[in-house]
Amino acid sequence: MSIRAMEPVRPEVRSLEPYVPGKPVEELERELHISGAIKLASNENPLGPSPLAIEAMAEAIRGVNRYPDGSSYYLREALSEFWGIPIEQIAVGSGSNDLIDVLCRIHLGPGDEAVMSDPAFVMFAIAVRVAGGKLVRVPGRELFHDPDAMLAAVNERTRLVYFSNPDNPTGTMVPRRALDRYFDRVPDHVLTILDEAYFEYVTDPEYPNGLDYLRKGKRVAVLRTFSKIYALAGLRVGYGFFSPELTSLVHRVRLPFNATSVGQAAARASLRDRAQVERSRAVNEAGKKLLFSELPGLGLTLTPTWANFVLARFPGSAVEAARKLERLGIIVRPVTSFGLPPEYARISAGTRAELERLLDGLRRIL
């Protein structure tokens, strides 16, 4: 009996590089036989979920023998009231990654193109290739998106243009004026995706709210998440705002039951806790202030950031520095998988105690 050497799969899938997440604390502790490790690698909220969300999860878990509400109706209703967008224009996903994938599958096929900045969130690049589209990367300008250059890359085959705003892994922002100029010029056949995962962390008055473009009738999809400031990353709840027609298509293409009952309940409760958002934003600002105060003195160069992390350029290899920090029980994120040089790493803005431990570790290894 003959045995195939390789599975007969699409070549664009076989050539994919898988997404590399930040190393879990449990994995590091298992590898090194240690305890008490800290993770500053995945842009997570160090405060944890709202007490209201924890209470809602405890109640919802009693019903996990039943399938969840497949339409996430009550969560979409809460989001509609919170943001002032009709429920018919809202869809929920298993994280905003899920909705990125759905949008790519709706719009892309052989010969269709999608434009993104380089670097930007790598999951969009993966979703484009899985859908069968052609990815067009446009180099950023000093680690910022360059909307004019992205527009210049648009042609009659372009179906999607993706903005990660603020960007991951750089933390940089596209300001309102630049995005206004972009929307004034982008052709009508292009859907623009605004990935606003870090929306709630931004306090800069020049930061644009993607919903303003949706309300003006622009062809735009605005994606947000409960993973960041709401601290529900482990539950995977994202959401998006679209035109009514596109929302209908998203509901047709997304997987059924793509948001768990526990996740839906926690997300709804989180929206009621404005104080938790303010506390999280304050901790983030204090953390970034400490990092910008101390890291340059250790030889690290920091990129301006509007998110809940900093992108740091190390004086040598950040990959090697990250390995040494792991031996001290500290996890940071080299970003070579995003296409950046090995000197760069991403560091989350954790609590003061976590960041003091990081700084002590850096003083020991640099």
PDB file of C-alpha atoms in Angstrom, residues 1-9 14:
ATOM      1  CA  MET A   1       0.000   0.000   0.000  1.00  0.00           C
ATOM      2  CA  SER A   2       1.425   3.346  -1.030  1.00  0.00           C
ATOM      3  CA  ILE A   3       1.605   6.217   1.432  1.00  0.00           C
ATOM      4  CA  ARG A   4       1.400   9.812   0.277  1.00  0.00           C
ATOM      5  CA  ALA A   5       4.417  11.816   1.329  1.00  0.00           C
ATOM      6  CA  MET A   6       2.349  15.000   1.657  1.00  0.00           C
ATOM      7  CA  GLU A   7      -1.336  15.832   2.042  1.00  0.00           C
ATOM      8  CA  PRO A   8      -2.840  17.260  -1.179  1.00  0.00           C
ATOM      9  CA  VAL A   9      -3.608  20.780   0.044  1.00  0.00           C
ATOM     10  CA  ARG A  14       1.104  24.819   2.947  1.00  0.00           C
TER      11      ARG A  14
END
